[in-house]
Amino acid sequence: TRHYTLSLHDALPILIREKRKEKGLSQERLAKLVQVSQPFIAEIESGRKKPSVDVLMRICAVLDISLFGNGEP
């Protein structure tokens, strides 16, 4: 079995896309919930853009992603 290590920069877009799909949210719905545009969510998920800390925290809150490993967003 091979193990690959992804940097946060590489893993974050994948994690956001997977968690969004897991929760049954469209990019449009996630964008509305975090108060950004749908094209911006698409660019975050593709890795072309990086969200600000504020936007990242809102995305994590909506998608129940813990950045600190303690259950807190």
Short mmCIF file of C-alpha atoms in Angstrom, two decimals:
data_model
loop_
_atom_site.label_atom_id
_atom_site.label_comp_id
_atom_site.label_asym_id
_atom_site.label_seq_id
_atom_site.Cartn_x
_atom_site.Cartn_y
_atom_site.Cartn_z
CA THR A 1 0.00 0.00 0.00
CA ARG A 2 1.31 3.40 -0.95
CA HIS A 3 0.73 6.39 1.23
CA TYR A 4 0.80 9.89 -0.12
CA THR A 5 1.22 13.00 1.93
CA LEU A 6 -0.63 16.06 0.72
CA SER A 7 0.09 19.53 1.90
CA LEU A 8 -2.79 21.49 3.37
CA HIS A 9 -2.70 23.60 0.20
CA ASP A 10 -3.31 20.47 -1.89
CA ALA A 11 -5.67 18.68 0.50
CA LEU A 12 -8.00 21.56 1.36
CA PRO A 13 -9.75 21.83 -2.02
CA ILE A 14 -10.33 18.06 -2.06
CA LEU A 15 -11.62 18.06 1.53
CA ILE A 16 -14.01 20.97 0.91
CA ARG A 17 -15.41 19.35 -2.26
CA GLU A 18 -15.83 15.94 -0.60
CA LYS A 19 -17.47 17.33 2.55
CA ARG A 20 -19.79 19.54 0.47
CA LYS A 21 -20.92 16.53 -1.57
CA GLU A 22 -21.22 14.40 1.57
CA LYS A 23 -23.66 16.97 2.98
CA GLY A 24 -25.61 17.08 -0.28
CA LEU A 25 -24.87 20.76 -0.90
CA SER A 26 -24.42 22.33 -4.32
CA GLN A 27 -21.65 24.87 -4.84
CA GLU A 28 -24.40 27.48 -5.13
CA ARG A 29 -25.94 26.53 -1.75
CA LEU A 30 -22.55 26.47 0.00
CA ALA A 31 -21.72 29.85 -1.52
CA LYS A 32 -24.96 31.34 -0.15
CA LEU A 33 -24.36 29.85 3.28
CA VAL A 34 -20.85 31.31 3.52
CA GLN A 35 -21.75 34.56 1.73
CA VAL A 36 -19.45 34.26 -1.28
CA SER A 37 -20.11 33.66 -4.99
CA GLN A 38 -20.53 30.22 -6.54
CA PRO A 39 -17.62 30.85 -8.97
CA PHE A 40 -15.39 31.56 -5.95
CA ILE A 41 -16.38 28.21 -4.37
CA ALA A 42 -15.57 26.50 -7.70
CA GLU A 43 -12.15 28.18 -7.74
CA ILE A 44 -11.45 27.14 -4.14
CA GLU A 45 -12.43 23.53 -4.91
CA SER A 46 -10.22 23.48 -8.00
CA GLY A 47 -7.28 24.90 -6.05
CA ARG A 48 -7.05 28.02 -8.22
CA LYS A 49 -7.95 30.36 -5.35
CA LYS A 50 -7.34 30.25 -1.62
CA PRO A 51 -10.02 31.52 0.77
CA SER A 52 -9.24 34.13 3.38
CA VAL A 53 -9.10 32.85 6.96
CA ASP A 54 -12.55 34.34 7.57
CA VAL A 55 -14.10 32.57 4.56
CA LEU A 56 -12.27 29.34 5.41
CA MET A 57 -13.67 29.42 8.96
CA ARG A 58 -17.21 29.93 7.60
CA ILE A 59 -16.78 27.05 5.12
CA CYS A 60 -15.47 24.81 7.92
CA ALA A 61 -18.40 25.74 10.18
CA VAL A 62 -20.97 24.89 7.48
CA LEU A 63 -19.24 21.65 6.46
CA ASP A 64 -18.31 20.53 10.00
CA ILE A 65 -14.61 20.49 9.20
CA SER A 66 -12.32 20.74 12.23
CA LEU A 67 -9.05 22.50 11.45
CA PHE A 68 -7.62 21.86 14.90
CA GLY A 69 -8.52 18.22 15.51
CA ASN A 70 -10.54 18.95 18.64
CA GLY A 71 -14.02 19.17 17.18
CA GLU A 72 -13.88 22.96 16.93
CA PRO A 73 -14.01 24.49 13.43
#
